Amino acid sequence: MPLNLGDVVPDFSCDSSVGQIHYYDHVGDENWSILCSHPSDFTPACSTELGTLAKLLPQFERRNCKVLALSCDSAESHRKWIKDIDASGYCGKTSSTVSYPILADEERALAVKFGMLDPEEKDEKGQPLTCRAVFIVDDHKKLRATILYPATTGRNFYEILRVVDSLQLTDEYPVATPANWERGEKVCVTPSTPDEVAQVVLGDFSVVKVPSGKKYLRLSKDPGYKTPKVLKRGMVETILGTEYGAKLLPTLGRMVVAFALGFSSSSFASSKKKEKPVHTTTQTSGWKKR
Ligand code: BEZ
């Protein structure tokens, strides 16, 4: 039976690059998890993906999300492959490495259980390889999202972080996140939420006028967004270590050059990017869907 959204994912035990993993114990009761399958060890796109996941591991940890990868080769093979991935440059800073487990699903038992096999891709023995599947599982072990890619398309892990953000936000508030939404951007009020309730829970919202006259496209600010007011010591390093920091680097570079040339910070107003949001994690609004 394929796993459907909302199903509790089965527990399993499996050897891995870091030893035997008992899935439920490994993830714990409070964490989310992502499980990413890979066609095979020592393959190019997979290597870039696992390196990138290592680089982004702090981003997943900030979202209380454990990372697990899976490939149908032995744990010994995974450990040798990790040395290549570490050396590939895709892990980012030298301190980053593939420290999360790569499950060794040699018999393809998990691949079958989770419906990860790609009938189009076979190994040299003619056995089907795993596709690039992503399973996003919440802190109740419920499957919340899946994404399937073919072997020839490497995944975008910023998108997976974005989906985790959306799921965690929409669990807390009666909102849906619009197309291409990123943290801090406007969100949609869910259709089942009356105006009066939206006003209390989300504050002011706007209604987009449409030809039908129906008032279903209501937009409010991101209720999980908290603007950092002061950059304290250490925060710059933290920000630069995030995916947003990488995007901010060109702006910071311009600031350094301009200060060296004696301009005031106001000369940057036009080139400043919108401040990236930080979600509060402690808020509880009573709107939890689960
Ligand atoms: C890759 O990781 O690049 C790959 C793996 C299996 C089939 C095709 C590509």
Tab-separated table of C-alpha atoms and ligand atoms in Angstrom:
chain	number	residue	atom	x	y	z
A	1	MET	CA	0.000	0.000	0.000
A	2	PRO	CA	1.478	3.382	-0.912
A	3	LEU	CA	1.833	5.918	1.865
A	4	ASN	CA	-0.687	8.738	1.666
A	5	LEU	CA	-0.445	12.206	3.150
A	6	GLY	CA	-1.630	12.039	6.751
A	7	ASP	CA	-0.595	8.394	7.226
A	8	VAL	CA	1.650	7.572	10.173
A	9	VAL	CA	4.909	6.420	8.594
A	10	PRO	CA	6.050	2.964	9.716
A	11	ASP	CA	8.908	2.590	12.176
A	12	PHE	CA	11.955	0.711	10.909
A	13	SER	CA	15.462	-0.354	11.836
A	14	CYS	CA	18.249	-0.168	9.299
A	15	ASP	CA	22.029	-0.149	9.170
A	16	SER	CA	23.462	3.207	8.132
A	17	SER	CA	26.644	5.184	7.643
A	18	VAL	CA	26.574	5.956	11.391
A	19	GLY	CA	25.493	2.497	12.614
A	20	GLN	CA	22.113	0.913	13.268
A	21	ILE	CA	19.237	3.398	13.125
A	22	HIS	CA	15.878	2.857	14.840
A	23	TYR	CA	13.831	5.494	13.052
A	24	TYR	CA	11.345	6.516	15.779
A	25	ASP	CA	14.046	6.546	18.483
A	26	HIS	CA	16.431	8.443	16.245
A	27	VAL	CA	13.915	11.167	15.445
A	28	GLY	CA	12.427	11.368	18.947
A	29	ASP	CA	8.987	12.655	19.938
A	30	GLU	CA	9.531	16.350	19.331
A	31	ASN	CA	11.209	16.466	15.947
A	32	TRP	CA	10.128	16.504	12.356
A	33	SER	CA	12.166	14.491	9.864
A	34	ILE	CA	12.923	14.338	6.177
A	35	LEU	CA	13.849	11.112	4.449
A	36	CYS	CA	15.520	11.524	1.057
A	37	SER	CA	16.243	8.548	-1.180
A	38	HIS	CA	19.065	8.401	-3.726
A	39	PRO	CA	19.488	6.120	-6.729
A	40	SER	CA	22.971	4.855	-5.939
A	41	ASP	CA	26.293	5.555	-4.173
A	42	PHE	CA	29.128	7.197	-6.114
A	43	THR	CA	26.802	8.944	-8.582
A	44	PRO	CA	27.226	12.588	-9.544
A	45	ALA	CA	23.942	14.381	-8.834
A	46	CYS	CA	23.454	12.373	-5.601
A	47	SER	CA	26.870	13.471	-4.361
A	48	THR	CA	25.992	17.141	-4.881
A	49	GLU	CA	22.674	16.603	-3.116
A	50	LEU	CA	24.164	14.935	-0.031
A	51	GLY	CA	26.858	17.611	0.200
A	52	THR	CA	24.240	20.335	-0.064
A	53	LEU	CA	22.140	18.659	2.624
A	54	ALA	CA	25.215	18.617	4.898
A	55	LYS	CA	25.685	22.342	4.261
A	56	LEU	CA	22.038	23.059	5.040
A	57	LEU	CA	21.848	20.761	8.075
A	58	PRO	CA	21.811	23.724	10.533
A	59	GLN	CA	18.768	25.070	8.668
A	60	PHE	CA	16.915	21.795	9.177
A	61	GLU	CA	18.013	21.665	12.827
A	62	ARG	CA	16.622	25.171	13.404
A	63	ARG	CA	13.290	23.808	12.254
A	64	ASN	CA	13.604	20.786	14.608
A	65	CYS	CA	13.881	18.564	11.582
A	66	LYS	CA	16.160	15.509	11.464
A	67	VAL	CA	17.676	14.568	8.123
A	68	LEU	CA	18.002	10.968	6.898
A	69	ALA	CA	19.159	9.845	3.469
A	70	LEU	CA	18.779	6.411	1.909
A	71	SER	CA	20.608	4.558	-0.818
A	72	CYS	CA	20.499	0.826	-1.673
A	73	ASP	CA	24.206	0.157	-1.061
A	74	SER	CA	26.034	-1.064	2.053
A	75	ALA	CA	26.939	1.110	5.053
A	76	GLU	CA	30.605	0.465	4.228
A	77	SER	CA	30.050	1.800	0.698
A	78	HIS	CA	28.224	4.853	2.132
A	79	ARG	CA	31.168	5.638	4.443
A	80	LYS	CA	33.611	5.519	1.522
A	81	TRP	CA	31.294	7.677	-0.565
A	82	ILE	CA	31.017	10.256	2.252
A	83	LYS	CA	34.791	10.851	2.012
A	84	ASP	CA	34.297	11.801	-1.647
A	85	ILE	CA	31.311	14.013	-0.836
A	86	ASP	CA	33.273	15.776	1.921
A	87	ALA	CA	36.031	16.473	-0.578
A	88	SER	CA	33.680	17.577	-3.360
A	89	GLY	CA	33.216	21.133	-2.084
A	90	TYR	CA	29.407	20.777	-1.956
A	91	CYS	CA	29.352	20.648	1.866
A	92	GLY	CA	30.291	24.329	2.046
A	93	LYS	CA	32.502	25.195	5.006
A	94	THR	CA	35.125	22.594	5.876
A	95	SER	CA	33.381	21.912	9.210
A	96	SER	CA	30.312	20.641	7.355
A	97	THR	CA	30.230	16.963	6.591
A	98	VAL	CA	27.670	14.285	5.948
A	99	SER	CA	27.037	13.655	9.655
A	100	TYR	CA	23.390	12.656	9.221
A	101	PRO	CA	22.720	8.937	8.550
A	102	ILE	CA	22.650	7.472	5.071
A	103	LEU	CA	20.510	4.351	5.430
A	104	ALA	CA	21.903	1.190	3.854
A	105	ASP	CA	18.800	-0.326	2.269
A	106	GLU	CA	20.686	-3.082	0.443
A	107	GLU	CA	17.654	-5.401	0.213
A	108	ARG	CA	15.410	-2.490	-0.864
A	109	ALA	CA	13.020	-3.317	1.993
A	110	LEU	CA	12.507	0.362	2.893
A	111	ALA	CA	12.411	1.427	-0.728
A	112	VAL	CA	9.482	-0.960	-1.275
A	113	LYS	CA	7.805	-0.008	2.027
A	114	PHE	CA	7.927	3.693	1.190
A	115	GLY	CA	7.223	3.298	-2.549
A	116	MET	CA	10.554	4.800	-3.613
A	117	LEU	CA	11.530	2.495	-6.486
A	118	ASP	CA	11.890	3.963	-9.965
A	119	PRO	CA	10.943	1.309	-12.576
A	120	GLU	CA	12.746	3.332	-15.251
A	121	GLU	CA	16.193	3.241	-13.591
A	122	LYS	CA	17.959	-0.092	-13.117
A	123	ASP	CA	21.371	-1.010	-11.734
A	124	GLU	CA	23.889	-3.248	-13.532
A	125	LYS	CA	22.094	-6.348	-12.147
A	126	GLY	CA	18.791	-5.120	-13.604
A	127	GLN	CA	17.334	-4.278	-10.182
A	128	PRO	CA	15.280	-1.069	-9.965
A	129	LEU	CA	17.015	1.908	-8.339
A	130	THR	CA	15.412	4.243	-5.864
A	131	CYS	CA	14.139	7.505	-7.318
A	132	ARG	CA	14.799	10.852	-5.649
A	133	ALA	CA	11.953	10.828	-3.158
A	134	VAL	CA	11.497	13.245	-0.260
A	135	PHE	CA	9.234	12.410	2.660
A	136	ILE	CA	8.503	15.208	5.109
A	137	VAL	CA	7.248	13.745	8.390
A	138	ASP	CA	5.933	15.783	11.295
A	139	ASP	CA	6.497	15.413	15.035
A	140	HIS	CA	3.543	12.991	15.235
A	141	LYS	CA	5.253	10.763	12.615
A	142	LYS	CA	2.594	11.727	10.084
A	143	LEU	CA	3.553	12.032	6.446
A	144	ARG	CA	2.920	15.690	5.576
A	145	ALA	CA	4.446	16.066	2.102
A	146	THR	CA	6.183	13.991	-0.535
A	147	ILE	CA	8.102	15.103	-3.577
A	148	LEU	CA	9.274	12.719	-6.306
A	149	TYR	CA	12.022	13.543	-8.749
A	150	PRO	CA	13.577	11.378	-11.453
A	151	ALA	CA	17.164	10.170	-11.067
A	152	THR	CA	18.466	12.761	-13.520
A	153	THR	CA	17.129	15.824	-11.633
A	154	GLY	CA	18.869	16.890	-8.411
A	155	ARG	CA	16.557	18.328	-5.767
A	156	ASN	CA	16.315	21.925	-4.553
A	157	PHE	CA	16.711	21.684	-0.771
A	158	TYR	CA	15.728	25.329	-0.278
A	159	GLU	CA	12.317	24.292	-1.575
A	160	ILE	CA	12.181	21.509	1.000
A	161	LEU	CA	13.048	23.988	3.783
A	162	ARG	CA	10.329	26.268	2.399
A	163	VAL	CA	7.764	23.454	2.537
A	164	VAL	CA	8.739	22.679	6.158
A	165	ASP	CA	8.312	26.398	6.964
A	166	SER	CA	4.906	26.430	5.330
A	167	LEU	CA	3.744	23.273	7.127
A	168	GLN	CA	4.950	24.487	10.516
A	169	LEU	CA	3.360	27.922	10.033
A	170	THR	CA	0.026	26.634	8.755
A	171	ASP	CA	-0.162	24.176	11.672
A	172	GLU	CA	-0.080	27.149	14.030
A	173	TYR	CA	-2.305	29.655	12.222
A	174	PRO	CA	-5.405	29.574	9.978
A	175	VAL	CA	-3.392	30.499	6.893
A	176	ALA	CA	-2.195	28.993	3.617
A	177	THR	CA	1.057	30.076	1.980
A	178	PRO	CA	0.821	31.454	-1.570
A	179	ALA	CA	2.847	30.572	-4.648
A	180	ASN	CA	6.582	31.075	-4.206
A	181	TRP	CA	5.985	32.215	-0.624
A	182	GLU	CA	8.975	32.700	1.612
A	183	ARG	CA	9.051	33.511	5.288
A	184	GLY	CA	7.919	37.049	6.068
A	185	GLU	CA	5.816	37.413	2.929
A	186	LYS	CA	2.031	37.799	2.945
A	187	VAL	CA	-0.073	34.719	3.541
A	188	CYS	CA	-3.655	33.779	2.584
A	189	VAL	CA	-6.382	33.488	5.206
A	190	THR	CA	-7.882	29.976	4.931
A	191	PRO	CA	-11.383	29.839	3.397
A	192	SER	CA	-12.999	28.373	6.528
A	193	THR	CA	-11.896	31.287	8.732
A	194	PRO	CA	-14.586	33.963	9.265
A	195	ASP	CA	-13.476	37.604	8.868
A	196	GLU	CA	-14.033	38.359	12.570
A	197	VAL	CA	-11.853	35.425	13.614
A	198	ALA	CA	-9.132	36.315	11.093
A	199	GLN	CA	-9.080	39.872	12.454
A	200	VAL	CA	-8.547	38.641	16.013
A	201	VAL	CA	-6.027	35.922	15.230
A	202	LEU	CA	-4.085	37.499	12.377
A	203	GLY	CA	-4.769	41.214	12.700
A	204	ASP	CA	-5.593	43.413	9.725
A	205	PHE	CA	-5.976	41.687	6.391
A	206	SER	CA	-6.820	42.897	2.903
A	207	VAL	CA	-9.337	41.460	0.459
A	208	VAL	CA	-8.224	41.284	-3.176
A	209	LYS	CA	-11.009	42.566	-5.463
A	210	VAL	CA	-11.825	40.040	-8.210
A	211	PRO	CA	-14.451	40.110	-11.031
A	212	SER	CA	-16.619	37.456	-9.360
A	213	GLY	CA	-17.063	39.774	-6.375
A	214	LYS	CA	-16.266	36.851	-4.107
A	215	LYS	CA	-14.099	37.734	-1.114
A	216	TYR	CA	-11.997	34.609	-0.944
A	217	LEU	CA	-8.539	36.028	-1.555
A	218	ARG	CA	-7.718	37.563	1.819
A	219	LEU	CA	-4.116	38.404	2.604
A	220	SER	CA	-2.542	39.022	5.984
A	221	LYS	CA	1.014	39.481	7.151
A	222	ASP	CA	2.984	36.351	8.045
A	223	PRO	CA	1.889	35.742	11.663
A	224	GLY	CA	5.044	33.768	12.433
A	225	TYR	CA	7.389	36.502	11.317
A	226	LYS	CA	9.482	38.462	13.770
A	227	THR	CA	11.783	41.166	12.463
A	228	PRO	CA	15.151	41.189	14.213
A	229	LYS	CA	15.508	44.736	15.595
A	230	VAL	CA	19.152	44.882	16.634
A	231	LEU	CA	22.073	42.984	15.214
A	232	LYS	CA	23.822	41.699	18.332
A	233	ARG	CA	27.353	40.329	18.493
A	234	GLY	CA	27.391	36.871	16.946
A	235	MET	CA	24.185	37.402	14.998
A	236	VAL	CA	26.059	38.373	11.841
A	237	GLU	CA	27.919	35.066	11.883
A	238	THR	CA	24.650	33.260	12.471
A	239	ILE	CA	22.933	35.080	9.617
A	240	LEU	CA	25.814	34.511	7.218
A	241	GLY	CA	25.623	30.790	8.022
A	242	THR	CA	22.022	30.637	6.739
A	243	GLU	CA	20.718	30.395	3.196
A	244	TYR	CA	19.494	33.981	3.558
A	245	GLY	CA	22.917	35.162	4.640
A	246	ALA	CA	24.356	33.870	1.394
A	247	LYS	CA	21.839	36.001	-0.503
A	248	LEU	CA	22.659	39.051	1.646
A	249	LEU	CA	26.393	38.827	1.036
A	250	PRO	CA	26.433	41.060	-2.065
A	251	THR	CA	24.610	43.814	-0.119
A	252	LEU	CA	26.978	43.519	2.842
A	253	GLY	CA	29.918	43.632	0.430
A	254	ARG	CA	28.617	46.883	-1.060
A	255	MET	CA	28.224	48.346	2.454
A	256	VAL	CA	31.812	47.529	3.394
A	257	VAL	CA	33.157	49.106	0.183
A	258	ALA	CA	31.004	52.212	0.555
A	259	PHE	CA	31.959	52.702	4.212
A	260	ALA	CA	35.588	52.438	3.184
A	261	LEU	CA	34.868	55.214	0.679
A	262	GLY	CA	33.227	57.339	3.383
A	263	PHE	CA	29.538	57.098	2.465
A	264	SER	CA	26.855	57.012	5.121
A	265	SER	CA	24.674	53.944	5.540
A	266	SER	CA	21.694	55.853	4.097
A	267	SER	CA	23.279	55.628	0.662
A	268	PHE	CA	22.373	51.939	0.755
A	269	ALA	CA	18.693	52.387	1.219
A	270	SER	CA	17.995	51.726	-2.451
A	271	SER	CA	20.177	48.627	-2.659
A	272	LYS	CA	19.046	47.070	0.633
A	273	LYS	CA	17.188	43.821	0.272
A	274	LYS	CA	14.076	43.227	2.288
A	275	GLU	CA	15.027	41.948	5.737
A	276	LYS	CA	14.598	38.202	5.851
A	277	PRO	CA	12.173	36.876	8.388
A	278	VAL	CA	12.686	34.735	11.430
A	279	HIS	CA	9.788	32.630	12.628
A	280	THR	CA	8.919	32.621	16.257
A	281	THR	CA	8.688	29.074	17.501
A	282	THR	CA	7.227	29.646	20.936
A	283	GLN	CA	3.911	31.170	19.904
A	284	THR	CA	0.885	29.008	20.425
A	285	SER	CA	-2.355	30.368	19.118
A	286	GLY	CA	-4.653	27.438	19.747
A	287	TRP	CA	-5.021	27.077	15.979
A	288	LYS	CA	-3.046	23.863	15.779
A	289	LYS	CA	-4.610	21.630	13.152
A	290	ARG	CA	-3.279	18.461	14.680
B	1	BEZ	C1	23.179	10.860	-10.560
B	1	BEZ	O1	23.232	10.874	-9.337
B	1	BEZ	O2	23.714	11.739	-11.249
B	1	BEZ	C2	22.409	9.769	-11.276
B	1	BEZ	C3	22.128	8.579	-10.625
B	1	BEZ	C4	21.430	7.566	-11.304
B	1	BEZ	C5	21.002	7.777	-12.592
B	1	BEZ	C6	21.274	9.002	-13.229
B	1	BEZ	C7	21.965	9.990	-12.560
